[in-house]
Amino acid sequence: MPAVASHPPDHLVRPLVRALDAYVPGEQPQRGRLIKLNTNENPYPPSLKVIAATRDAVDGRLRLYPDPSAARLRMRLAKHHGCDPANIIVGNGSDELLAVAVRAFAEPASSVSASRQSAATVQYLTPSYSLYPTLAESHGARRNEVPLEADFTLPLPAALRRGRKWDFGAALTFVTTPNAPSGRGYSQEELEYLCSAMEGVVVLDEAYVDFASGNALALALSQPHVLVARTFSKGYSLCFQRVGYVVGHRELIAALAKLRDSYSVNGLGQVAALATLDDLPYYRANVKRIIKTRTRLTGELGALGFEVLPSETNFLLVRPPAPEAATWFTELRARKILVRYFEGSSLSDRLRITVGTDEEVDTLLRAVRAILRSGPSRSR
Ligand SMILES: *Cc1c(COP(=O)(O)O)cnc(C)c1O
């Protein structure tokens, strides 16, 4: 019998994959009573109608494949957004569609000549969604990172004219709007200006748009190279079900559809998303509550010495007073409150805090006051 090697030889895994930095999602503890303010989930549950509709769909149908193109859901979404179902593709979370967009629009760098590297370029702002670099790398595409201004505003319009860092020919540009993790919103004029400057596809990632004052859907429906990505995860309390979608020109949508896994959107997710669209006033009320809590949390943290960026999302990016952000993270975790800390990045002096329920926010504020009282140089 041959000896069993303790691990497979390196050459079994492609060098690109061996070198790949995997995306690091926020912690999802499966037990313990933690107040989860680390992954921007909606603190309010799905509506009772959504839960009932989902439960009602759990029967012998589980044997069948779901509708591969989510036709009913696309029809409802088209009606909702005033477009045609052919302008919409539904995915297993918008994350799936972001990955498919990279494969559909960007060449692997190795397959184009040095003079055509823009065709292999995935471009995005930093800091923004940290999934984009992983998607680009995993496809072998070139990355072009465009730094936001120091106050996290878009480098526009003068910087755009100067061409600073932008690759106008980039095959694909991702813009998180409103941005994560800064929480900043961008104006329609800025976005329109930016999109007009780009020759490749622009994906406006509107994961947090339900908490913002405006949206860029009209851009996606008027400019043939602009797509908008939306999700049921954040504004509609449906992370667990993984439903997202992209809106845009039918030809770009058709390109994405060719590459998406045929049955990627599970049947219960489709049912839940449809029921969500039947109960929108419930969700609008939750968004209103979250925005009210966001305003209160912004004010209270500000009064306690935190620097808080204005937010158009369901989270706040804050720079805490002493001690260090890392210590705040640990101290809050010891008090069973989970926030997001970006270790070893340009944001390592900050914390991202999801806006929870009013009770959760009260508990957070009590913990913050206790940590401030106990002094900066304490070890526990
Ligand atoms: C949460 C999030 C997504 C993905 O949402 P899905 O759960 O995959 O639909 C996409 N972009 C940003 C910026 C996000 O924060």
mmCIF file of C-alpha atoms and ligand atoms in Angstrom:
data_model
loop_
_atom_site.group_PDB
_atom_site.id
_atom_site.type_symbol
_atom_site.label_atom_id
_atom_site.label_comp_id
_atom_site.label_asym_id
_atom_site.label_seq_id
_atom_site.Cartn_x
_atom_site.Cartn_y
_atom_site.Cartn_z
ATOM 1 C CA MET A 1 0.000 0.000 0.000
ATOM 2 C CA PRO A 2 1.423 3.434 -0.928
ATOM 3 C CA ALA A 3 2.266 5.754 1.899
ATOM 4 C CA VAL A 4 -0.420 8.341 2.517
ATOM 5 C CA ALA A 5 1.038 11.814 2.100
ATOM 6 C CA SER A 6 0.110 14.187 4.874
ATOM 7 C CA HIS A 7 -0.999 16.828 2.381
ATOM 8 C CA PRO A 8 -1.601 16.990 -1.378
ATOM 9 C CA PRO A 9 1.284 18.251 -3.524
ATOM 10 C CA ASP A 10 1.206 22.017 -4.177
ATOM 11 C CA HIS A 11 0.865 21.671 -7.944
ATOM 12 C CA LEU A 12 -2.707 20.335 -7.583
ATOM 13 C CA VAL A 13 -3.927 23.839 -6.783
ATOM 14 C CA ARG A 14 -3.413 26.598 -9.362
ATOM 15 C CA PRO A 15 -0.699 29.091 -8.335
ATOM 16 C CA LEU A 16 -3.265 31.896 -8.639
ATOM 17 C CA VAL A 17 -5.533 30.173 -6.127
ATOM 18 C CA ARG A 18 -2.649 29.325 -3.802
ATOM 19 C CA ALA A 19 -1.671 32.996 -3.715
ATOM 20 C CA LEU A 20 -5.259 34.254 -3.397
ATOM 21 C CA ASP A 21 -6.274 36.189 -0.285
ATOM 22 C CA ALA A 22 -9.755 34.917 0.492
ATOM 23 C CA TYR A 23 -12.444 37.438 1.340
ATOM 24 C CA VAL A 24 -12.843 37.673 5.104
ATOM 25 C CA PRO A 25 -16.498 38.030 6.087
ATOM 26 C CA GLY A 26 -17.481 39.422 9.470
ATOM 27 C CA GLU A 27 -17.731 36.888 12.254
ATOM 28 C CA GLN A 28 -21.011 34.893 12.406
ATOM 29 C CA PRO A 29 -21.033 33.327 15.884
ATOM 30 C CA GLN A 30 -23.492 30.438 15.866
ATOM 31 C CA ARG A 31 -24.044 30.439 19.605
ATOM 32 C CA GLY A 32 -23.956 32.762 22.574
ATOM 33 C CA ARG A 33 -25.992 35.846 23.165
ATOM 34 C CA LEU A 34 -24.039 38.508 21.368
ATOM 35 C CA ILE A 35 -25.321 41.826 20.150
ATOM 36 C CA LYS A 36 -24.303 41.615 16.507
ATOM 37 C CA LEU A 37 -23.352 45.009 15.169
ATOM 38 C CA ASN A 38 -20.603 43.727 12.860
ATOM 39 C CA THR A 39 -22.096 42.634 9.523
ATOM 40 C CA ASN A 40 -24.752 45.271 8.768
ATOM 41 C CA GLU A 41 -27.655 42.874 9.056
ATOM 42 C CA ASN A 42 -31.043 44.489 9.556
ATOM 43 C CA PRO A 43 -31.921 44.317 13.276
ATOM 44 C CA TYR A 44 -35.615 43.758 12.521
ATOM 45 C CA PRO A 45 -36.959 40.375 11.410
ATOM 46 C CA PRO A 46 -38.641 39.760 8.049
ATOM 47 C CA SER A 47 -42.369 40.513 8.069
ATOM 48 C CA LEU A 48 -44.767 37.864 9.379
ATOM 49 C CA LYS A 49 -46.120 37.482 5.829
ATOM 50 C CA VAL A 50 -42.654 36.669 4.529
ATOM 51 C CA ILE A 51 -42.089 34.108 7.261
ATOM 52 C CA ALA A 52 -45.524 32.562 6.621
ATOM 53 C CA ALA A 53 -44.988 32.429 2.842
ATOM 54 C CA THR A 54 -41.594 30.805 3.304
ATOM 55 C CA ARG A 55 -42.965 28.267 5.769
ATOM 56 C CA ASP A 56 -45.880 27.469 3.433
ATOM 57 C CA ALA A 57 -43.410 26.693 0.649
ATOM 58 C CA VAL A 58 -41.710 24.001 2.717
ATOM 59 C CA ASP A 59 -43.481 20.917 1.382
ATOM 60 C CA GLY A 60 -43.100 18.277 -1.357
ATOM 61 C CA ARG A 61 -41.874 21.004 -3.724
ATOM 62 C CA LEU A 62 -38.450 20.799 -2.107
ATOM 63 C CA ARG A 63 -37.966 17.836 -4.473
ATOM 64 C CA LEU A 64 -38.083 20.125 -7.526
ATOM 65 C CA TYR A 65 -35.568 22.513 -8.997
ATOM 66 C CA PRO A 66 -36.595 26.138 -8.521
ATOM 67 C CA ASP A 67 -37.427 28.431 -11.447
ATOM 68 C CA PRO A 68 -33.948 28.913 -12.962
ATOM 69 C CA SER A 69 -34.569 32.474 -14.133
ATOM 70 C CA ALA A 70 -36.720 33.572 -11.178
ATOM 71 C CA ALA A 71 -39.286 34.761 -13.742
ATOM 72 C CA ARG A 72 -42.025 35.742 -11.284
ATOM 73 C CA LEU A 73 -39.623 37.623 -9.081
ATOM 74 C CA ARG A 74 -38.103 39.408 -12.069
ATOM 75 C CA MET A 75 -41.582 40.365 -13.233
ATOM 76 C CA ARG A 76 -42.432 41.819 -9.809
ATOM 77 C CA LEU A 77 -39.118 43.663 -9.616
ATOM 78 C CA ALA A 78 -39.601 45.037 -13.132
ATOM 79 C CA LYS A 79 -43.010 46.374 -12.163
ATOM 80 C CA HIS A 80 -41.542 47.824 -8.974
ATOM 81 C CA HIS A 81 -38.726 49.609 -10.818
ATOM 82 C CA GLY A 82 -40.652 50.533 -13.958
ATOM 83 C CA CYS A 83 -38.566 48.493 -16.376
ATOM 84 C CA ASP A 84 -38.756 45.232 -18.324
ATOM 85 C CA PRO A 85 -37.995 41.792 -16.788
ATOM 86 C CA ALA A 86 -35.233 41.506 -19.423
ATOM 87 C CA ASN A 87 -33.484 44.361 -17.601
ATOM 88 C CA ILE A 88 -33.156 42.268 -14.435
ATOM 89 C CA ILE A 89 -31.136 39.253 -13.350
ATOM 90 C CA VAL A 90 -31.556 37.679 -9.919
ATOM 91 C CA GLY A 91 -28.646 36.000 -8.172
ATOM 92 C CA ASN A 92 -27.705 34.052 -5.076
ATOM 93 C CA GLY A 93 -27.124 37.290 -3.224
ATOM 94 C CA SER A 94 -25.748 40.245 -5.136
ATOM 95 C CA ASP A 95 -22.290 38.857 -4.316
ATOM 96 C CA GLU A 96 -22.823 36.122 -6.898
ATOM 97 C CA LEU A 97 -23.671 38.683 -9.562
ATOM 98 C CA LEU A 98 -20.649 40.844 -8.720
ATOM 99 C CA ALA A 99 -18.470 37.768 -9.280
ATOM 100 C CA VAL A 100 -20.272 36.968 -12.531
ATOM 101 C CA ALA A 101 -19.775 40.579 -13.695
ATOM 102 C CA VAL A 102 -16.019 40.207 -13.293
ATOM 103 C CA ARG A 103 -16.060 37.070 -15.425
ATOM 104 C CA ALA A 104 -18.383 38.591 -18.022
ATOM 105 C CA PHE A 105 -16.646 41.920 -18.566
ATOM 106 C CA ALA A 106 -12.955 41.636 -17.623
ATOM 107 C CA GLU A 107 -10.349 39.541 -19.424
ATOM 108 C CA PRO A 108 -7.779 37.618 -17.401
ATOM 109 C CA ALA A 109 -4.595 39.708 -17.585
ATOM 110 C CA SER A 110 -2.662 36.815 -19.114
ATOM 111 C CA SER A 111 -4.941 36.706 -22.152
ATOM 112 C CA VAL A 112 -4.387 40.300 -23.331
ATOM 113 C CA SER A 113 -1.226 42.041 -24.526
ATOM 114 C CA ALA A 114 0.552 44.608 -22.357
ATOM 115 C CA SER A 115 -0.950 47.448 -24.394
ATOM 116 C CA ARG A 116 -4.491 46.235 -23.763
ATOM 117 C CA GLN A 117 -4.349 45.799 -19.990
ATOM 118 C CA SER A 118 -7.367 48.059 -19.484
ATOM 119 C CA ALA A 119 -9.453 45.245 -20.975
ATOM 120 C CA ALA A 120 -8.285 43.130 -18.037
ATOM 121 C CA THR A 121 -8.755 45.831 -15.417
ATOM 122 C CA VAL A 122 -11.217 45.733 -12.546
ATOM 123 C CA GLN A 123 -11.320 49.162 -10.931
ATOM 124 C CA TYR A 124 -12.773 50.221 -7.597
ATOM 125 C CA LEU A 125 -12.420 52.864 -4.932
ATOM 126 C CA THR A 126 -10.560 52.331 -1.668
ATOM 127 C CA PRO A 127 -11.701 51.849 0.910
ATOM 128 C CA SER A 128 -14.863 50.197 -0.341
ATOM 129 C CA TYR A 129 -16.254 46.655 -0.429
ATOM 130 C CA SER A 130 -13.300 44.345 0.237
ATOM 131 C CA LEU A 131 -14.799 41.587 -1.906
ATOM 132 C CA TYR A 132 -13.851 43.367 -5.170
ATOM 133 C CA PRO A 133 -10.080 42.703 -4.949
ATOM 134 C CA THR A 134 -10.706 39.032 -4.213
ATOM 135 C CA LEU A 135 -13.049 38.734 -7.207
ATOM 136 C CA ALA A 136 -10.521 40.435 -9.493
ATOM 137 C CA GLU A 137 -7.631 38.307 -8.231
ATOM 138 C CA SER A 138 -9.536 35.057 -8.509
ATOM 139 C CA HIS A 139 -10.212 35.832 -12.167
ATOM 140 C CA GLY A 140 -6.598 36.789 -12.847
ATOM 141 C CA ALA A 141 -7.674 40.330 -13.696
ATOM 142 C CA ARG A 142 -5.600 43.431 -13.048
ATOM 143 C CA ARG A 143 -6.737 45.618 -10.165
ATOM 144 C CA ASN A 144 -6.846 49.395 -10.228
ATOM 145 C CA GLU A 145 -7.504 50.916 -6.836
ATOM 146 C CA VAL A 146 -8.579 54.551 -6.801
ATOM 147 C CA PRO A 147 -8.232 56.104 -3.345
ATOM 148 C CA LEU A 148 -11.120 58.137 -2.002
ATOM 149 C CA GLU A 149 -10.334 61.621 -0.701
ATOM 150 C CA ALA A 150 -9.228 61.849 2.951
ATOM 151 C CA ASP A 151 -12.806 62.683 3.968
ATOM 152 C CA PHE A 152 -14.055 59.649 1.968
ATOM 153 C CA THR A 153 -15.665 61.762 -0.744
ATOM 154 C CA LEU A 154 -15.310 60.774 -4.401
ATOM 155 C CA PRO A 155 -12.174 62.061 -6.133
ATOM 156 C CA LEU A 156 -14.243 64.327 -8.405
ATOM 157 C CA PRO A 157 -14.447 66.252 -10.598
ATOM 158 C CA ALA A 158 -11.055 67.981 -10.778
ATOM 159 C CA ALA A 159 -9.199 64.792 -9.869
ATOM 160 C CA LEU A 160 -11.156 62.965 -12.520
ATOM 161 C CA ARG A 161 -10.017 65.431 -15.152
ATOM 162 C CA ARG A 162 -6.444 65.167 -13.970
ATOM 163 C CA GLY A 163 -6.922 61.461 -14.519
ATOM 164 C CA ARG A 164 -5.629 60.705 -11.074
ATOM 165 C CA LYS A 165 -5.412 56.964 -10.787
ATOM 166 C CA TRP A 166 -8.551 56.397 -12.838
ATOM 167 C CA ASP A 167 -8.316 54.072 -15.805
ATOM 168 C CA PHE A 168 -11.112 55.363 -18.021
ATOM 169 C CA GLY A 169 -10.801 52.316 -20.255
ATOM 170 C CA ALA A 170 -11.132 49.808 -17.378
ATOM 171 C CA ALA A 171 -13.272 46.845 -18.392
ATOM 172 C CA LEU A 172 -15.208 47.052 -15.127
ATOM 173 C CA THR A 173 -15.545 49.703 -12.437
ATOM 174 C CA PHE A 174 -17.254 48.990 -9.105
ATOM 175 C CA VAL A 175 -18.668 51.895 -7.119
ATOM 176 C CA THR A 176 -20.266 51.118 -3.760
ATOM 177 C CA THR A 177 -22.951 53.756 -3.354
ATOM 178 C CA PRO A 178 -23.621 54.687 -0.642
ATOM 179 C CA ASN A 179 -20.139 53.540 0.239
ATOM 180 C CA ALA A 180 -19.146 50.819 2.654
ATOM 181 C CA PRO A 181 -17.378 50.939 5.016
ATOM 182 C CA SER A 182 -17.465 54.758 5.145
ATOM 183 C CA GLY A 183 -21.258 55.087 5.014
ATOM 184 C CA ARG A 184 -20.924 58.146 2.781
ATOM 185 C CA GLY A 185 -23.447 58.792 0.045
ATOM 186 C CA TYR A 186 -22.522 60.217 -3.342
ATOM 187 C CA SER A 187 -24.716 62.620 -5.288
ATOM 188 C CA GLN A 188 -26.489 61.654 -8.502
ATOM 189 C CA GLU A 189 -24.515 64.327 -10.334
ATOM 190 C CA GLU A 190 -21.184 62.889 -9.181
ATOM 191 C CA LEU A 191 -22.194 59.369 -10.144
ATOM 192 C CA GLU A 192 -23.464 60.463 -13.520
ATOM 193 C CA TYR A 193 -20.263 62.352 -14.179
ATOM 194 C CA LEU A 194 -18.161 59.380 -13.151
ATOM 195 C CA CYS A 195 -20.168 56.930 -15.278
ATOM 196 C CA SER A 196 -19.975 59.193 -18.325
ATOM 197 C CA ALA A 197 -16.188 59.239 -18.038
ATOM 198 C CA MET A 198 -15.897 55.444 -18.120
ATOM 199 C CA GLU A 199 -15.702 53.458 -21.328
ATOM 200 C CA GLY A 200 -16.147 50.038 -19.720
ATOM 201 C CA VAL A 201 -18.982 48.676 -17.606
ATOM 202 C CA VAL A 202 -19.766 50.468 -14.334
ATOM 203 C CA VAL A 203 -21.501 48.507 -11.570
ATOM 204 C CA LEU A 204 -23.080 50.774 -8.966
ATOM 205 C CA ASP A 205 -23.308 48.526 -5.924
ATOM 206 C CA GLU A 206 -26.375 49.831 -4.099
ATOM 207 C CA ALA A 207 -26.440 47.295 -1.257
ATOM 208 C CA TYR A 208 -27.310 50.069 1.251
ATOM 209 C CA VAL A 209 -29.434 52.272 -0.977
ATOM 210 C CA ASP A 210 -32.608 51.712 1.059
ATOM 211 C CA PHE A 211 -31.068 53.814 3.851
ATOM 212 C CA ALA A 212 -29.942 56.595 1.491
ATOM 213 C CA SER A 213 -31.583 59.760 0.213
ATOM 214 C CA GLY A 214 -31.287 58.877 -3.477
ATOM 215 C CA ASN A 215 -30.488 56.075 -5.908
ATOM 216 C CA ALA A 216 -28.958 55.632 -9.334
ATOM 217 C CA LEU A 217 -31.489 53.334 -10.932
ATOM 218 C CA ALA A 218 -32.299 55.928 -13.601
ATOM 219 C CA LEU A 219 -28.630 55.880 -14.643
ATOM 220 C CA ALA A 220 -28.705 52.113 -15.128
ATOM 221 C CA LEU A 221 -31.878 52.370 -17.158
ATOM 222 C CA SER A 222 -30.590 55.185 -19.361
ATOM 223 C CA GLN A 223 -26.864 54.507 -19.843
ATOM 224 C CA PRO A 224 -26.173 51.214 -21.624
ATOM 225 C CA HIS A 225 -22.864 50.561 -19.800
ATOM 226 C CA VAL A 226 -24.184 51.149 -16.264
ATOM 227 C CA LEU A 227 -25.563 48.420 -13.997
ATOM 228 C CA VAL A 228 -27.071 48.752 -10.542
ATOM 229 C CA ALA A 229 -26.690 45.897 -8.029
ATOM 230 C CA ARG A 230 -29.293 45.556 -5.278
ATOM 231 C CA THR A 231 -29.865 43.069 -2.485
ATOM 232 C CA PHE A 232 -32.668 41.871 -0.229
ATOM 233 C CA SER A 233 -30.082 41.357 2.512
ATOM 234 C CA LYS A 234 -29.737 44.758 4.131
ATOM 235 C CA GLY A 235 -32.931 46.766 3.712
ATOM 236 C CA TYR A 236 -35.200 43.707 3.614
ATOM 237 C CA SER A 237 -33.860 41.522 6.447
ATOM 238 C CA LEU A 238 -33.201 38.560 4.170
ATOM 239 C CA CYS A 239 -29.455 37.799 4.401
ATOM 240 C CA PHE A 240 -30.173 34.174 5.247
ATOM 241 C CA GLN A 241 -32.037 33.601 1.987
ATOM 242 C CA ARG A 242 -29.370 35.078 -0.327
ATOM 243 C CA VAL A 243 -31.286 37.057 -2.934
ATOM 244 C CA GLY A 244 -29.803 39.926 -4.901
ATOM 245 C CA TYR A 245 -30.302 41.336 -8.375
ATOM 246 C CA VAL A 246 -28.788 43.536 -11.050
ATOM 247 C CA VAL A 247 -30.655 46.048 -13.225
ATOM 248 C CA GLY A 248 -29.418 47.391 -16.543
ATOM 249 C CA HIS A 249 -29.335 47.093 -20.300
ATOM 250 C CA ARG A 250 -30.816 43.787 -21.495
ATOM 251 C CA GLU A 251 -27.673 42.851 -23.419
ATOM 252 C CA LEU A 252 -25.434 43.163 -20.374
ATOM 253 C CA ILE A 253 -28.049 41.305 -18.317
ATOM 254 C CA ALA A 254 -28.129 38.531 -20.938
ATOM 255 C CA ALA A 255 -24.329 38.265 -20.737
ATOM 256 C CA LEU A 256 -24.504 37.812 -16.970
ATOM 257 C CA ALA A 257 -27.268 35.225 -17.358
ATOM 258 C CA LYS A 258 -25.032 33.042 -19.532
ATOM 259 C CA LEU A 259 -22.476 32.716 -16.751
ATOM 260 C CA ARG A 260 -24.675 32.456 -13.663
ATOM 261 C CA ASP A 261 -25.285 28.946 -12.278
ATOM 262 C CA SER A 262 -28.691 27.921 -13.662
ATOM 263 C CA TYR A 263 -30.281 27.214 -10.281
ATOM 264 C CA SER A 264 -28.329 29.619 -8.137
ATOM 265 C CA VAL A 265 -31.361 31.334 -6.614
ATOM 266 C CA ASN A 266 -32.942 28.842 -4.267
ATOM 267 C CA GLY A 267 -36.701 28.398 -4.309
ATOM 268 C CA LEU A 268 -37.360 29.522 -0.750
ATOM 269 C CA GLY A 269 -35.375 32.666 -1.430
ATOM 270 C CA GLN A 270 -37.541 33.444 -4.454
ATOM 271 C CA VAL A 271 -40.699 32.886 -2.394
ATOM 272 C CA ALA A 272 -39.425 35.098 0.415
ATOM 273 C CA ALA A 273 -38.368 37.886 -1.944
ATOM 274 C CA LEU A 274 -41.771 37.870 -3.674
ATOM 275 C CA ALA A 275 -43.576 38.045 -0.330
ATOM 276 C CA THR A 276 -41.259 40.902 0.674
ATOM 277 C CA LEU A 277 -42.376 42.929 -2.333
ATOM 278 C CA ASP A 278 -45.978 42.349 -1.208
ATOM 279 C CA ASP A 279 -45.267 43.893 2.187
ATOM 280 C CA LEU A 280 -43.142 46.957 1.456
ATOM 281 C CA PRO A 281 -44.746 49.341 3.992
ATOM 282 C CA TYR A 282 -43.447 47.095 6.807
ATOM 283 C CA TYR A 283 -39.906 47.414 5.465
ATOM 284 C CA ARG A 284 -40.186 51.151 4.860
ATOM 285 C CA ALA A 285 -41.198 51.597 8.498
ATOM 286 C CA ASN A 286 -38.156 49.592 9.635
ATOM 287 C CA VAL A 287 -35.843 51.674 7.472
ATOM 288 C CA LYS A 288 -37.337 54.820 9.002
ATOM 289 C CA ARG A 289 -36.725 53.447 12.491
ATOM 290 C CA ILE A 290 -33.139 52.535 11.631
ATOM 291 C CA ILE A 291 -32.472 56.006 10.224
ATOM 292 C CA LYS A 292 -33.886 57.564 13.405
ATOM 293 C CA THR A 293 -31.682 55.327 15.554
ATOM 294 C CA ARG A 294 -28.722 56.155 13.300
ATOM 295 C CA THR A 295 -29.238 59.870 13.940
ATOM 296 C CA ARG A 296 -29.428 59.302 17.681
ATOM 297 C CA LEU A 297 -26.344 57.046 17.758
ATOM 298 C CA THR A 298 -24.393 59.563 15.658
ATOM 299 C CA GLY A 299 -25.212 62.321 18.152
ATOM 300 C CA GLU A 300 -24.532 60.298 21.286
ATOM 301 C CA LEU A 301 -21.222 58.847 20.084
ATOM 302 C CA GLY A 302 -20.181 62.323 18.929
ATOM 303 C CA ALA A 303 -20.910 63.691 22.405
ATOM 304 C CA LEU A 304 -18.711 60.932 23.872
ATOM 305 C CA GLY A 305 -15.720 62.012 21.780
ATOM 306 C CA PHE A 306 -16.103 59.694 18.791
ATOM 307 C CA GLU A 307 -15.491 61.119 15.339
ATOM 308 C CA VAL A 308 -18.487 59.902 13.325
ATOM 309 C CA LEU A 309 -18.777 60.132 9.545
ATOM 310 C CA PRO A 310 -22.183 61.134 8.191
ATOM 311 C CA SER A 311 -23.936 57.925 7.104
ATOM 312 C CA GLU A 312 -26.492 57.118 4.423
ATOM 313 C CA THR A 313 -26.399 53.432 5.363
ATOM 314 C CA ASN A 314 -27.337 51.225 8.311
ATOM 315 C CA PHE A 315 -23.904 51.526 9.911
ATOM 316 C CA LEU A 316 -21.496 54.168 11.189
ATOM 317 C CA LEU A 317 -17.763 54.387 10.621
ATOM 318 C CA VAL A 318 -16.304 55.939 13.762
ATOM 319 C CA ARG A 319 -12.905 56.911 15.101
ATOM 320 C CA PRO A 320 -13.055 56.286 18.827
ATOM 321 C CA PRO A 321 -11.228 58.377 21.426
ATOM 322 C CA ALA A 322 -8.460 56.544 23.382
ATOM 323 C CA PRO A 323 -7.950 53.637 23.862
ATOM 324 C CA GLU A 324 -7.042 52.228 20.427
ATOM 325 C CA ALA A 325 -9.746 50.907 18.122
ATOM 326 C CA ALA A 326 -8.390 47.368 18.598
ATOM 327 C CA THR A 327 -8.840 47.714 22.356
ATOM 328 C CA TRP A 328 -12.365 49.040 21.884
ATOM 329 C CA PHE A 329 -13.145 46.015 19.759
ATOM 330 C CA THR A 330 -11.862 43.646 22.455
ATOM 331 C CA GLU A 331 -13.516 45.545 25.306
ATOM 332 C CA LEU A 332 -16.872 45.604 23.534
ATOM 333 C CA ARG A 333 -16.578 41.933 22.668
ATOM 334 C CA ALA A 334 -15.887 41.137 26.328
ATOM 335 C CA ARG A 335 -19.236 42.861 26.979
ATOM 336 C CA LYS A 336 -20.866 40.661 24.333
ATOM 337 C CA ILE A 337 -21.108 43.388 21.697
ATOM 338 C CA LEU A 338 -19.639 42.584 18.312
ATOM 339 C CA VAL A 339 -18.541 45.425 15.995
ATOM 340 C CA ARG A 340 -16.289 45.337 12.912
ATOM 341 C CA TYR A 341 -12.606 46.104 13.290
ATOM 342 C CA PHE A 342 -10.436 46.298 10.168
ATOM 343 C CA GLU A 343 -7.147 44.941 11.454
ATOM 344 C CA GLY A 344 -3.995 45.981 9.653
ATOM 345 C CA SER A 345 -5.705 48.300 7.168
ATOM 346 C CA SER A 346 -5.863 52.050 6.630
ATOM 347 C CA LEU A 347 -8.996 51.915 8.784
ATOM 348 C CA SER A 348 -7.305 50.303 11.793
ATOM 349 C CA ASP A 349 -8.022 53.419 13.883
ATOM 350 C CA ARG A 350 -11.759 53.033 13.275
ATOM 351 C CA LEU A 351 -14.693 50.774 13.993
ATOM 352 C CA ARG A 352 -17.714 50.060 11.866
ATOM 353 C CA ILE A 353 -20.843 49.778 13.933
ATOM 354 C CA THR A 354 -24.125 48.487 12.507
ATOM 355 C CA VAL A 355 -27.200 50.426 13.630
ATOM 356 C CA GLY A 356 -29.146 47.946 15.750
ATOM 357 C CA THR A 357 -32.485 48.255 17.513
ATOM 358 C CA ASP A 358 -32.887 51.072 20.030
ATOM 359 C CA GLU A 359 -32.374 48.584 22.866
ATOM 360 C CA GLU A 360 -29.161 47.264 21.294
ATOM 361 C CA VAL A 361 -27.898 50.786 20.779
ATOM 362 C CA ASP A 362 -28.703 51.649 24.417
ATOM 363 C CA THR A 363 -26.686 48.620 25.554
ATOM 364 C CA LEU A 364 -23.833 49.675 23.271
ATOM 365 C CA LEU A 365 -23.850 53.226 24.656
ATOM 366 C CA ARG A 366 -23.831 51.925 28.246
ATOM 367 C CA ALA A 367 -20.820 49.746 27.411
ATOM 368 C CA VAL A 368 -19.057 52.662 25.719
ATOM 369 C CA ARG A 369 -19.542 54.859 28.797
ATOM 370 C CA ALA A 370 -18.271 52.091 31.060
ATOM 371 C CA ILE A 371 -15.156 51.602 28.909
ATOM 372 C CA LEU A 372 -14.498 55.358 28.867
ATOM 373 C CA ARG A 373 -14.833 55.482 32.688
ATOM 374 C CA SER A 374 -12.457 52.599 33.226
ATOM 375 C CA GLY A 375 -9.629 54.518 31.530
ATOM 376 C CA PRO A 376 -7.455 53.937 28.482
ATOM 377 C CA SER A 377 -4.558 51.824 29.806
ATOM 378 C CA ARG A 378 -6.362 49.060 31.572
ATOM 379 C CA SER A 379 -5.825 45.398 30.991
ATOM 380 C CA ARG A 380 -8.425 42.813 31.713
HETATM 381 C C1 LIG B 1 -23.854 43.165 1.810
HETATM 382 C C2 LIG B 1 -23.225 43.689 0.576
HETATM 383 C C3 LIG B 1 -23.364 43.052 -0.652
HETATM 384 C C4 LIG B 1 -23.910 41.682 -0.848
HETATM 385 O O1 LIG B 1 -25.102 41.385 -0.441
HETATM 386 P P1 LIG B 1 -25.699 39.924 -0.681
HETATM 387 O O2 LIG B 1 -26.049 39.468 0.683
HETATM 388 O O3 LIG B 1 -24.667 39.063 -1.352
HETATM 389 O O4 LIG B 1 -26.847 40.177 -1.559
HETATM 390 C C5 LIG B 1 -22.835 43.642 -1.779
HETATM 391 N N1 LIG B 1 -22.160 44.785 -1.704
HETATM 392 C C6 LIG B 1 -21.950 45.422 -0.540
HETATM 393 C C7 LIG B 1 -21.181 46.685 -0.518
HETATM 394 C C8 LIG B 1 -22.470 44.876 0.635
HETATM 395 O O5 LIG B 1 -22.238 45.481 1.799
#
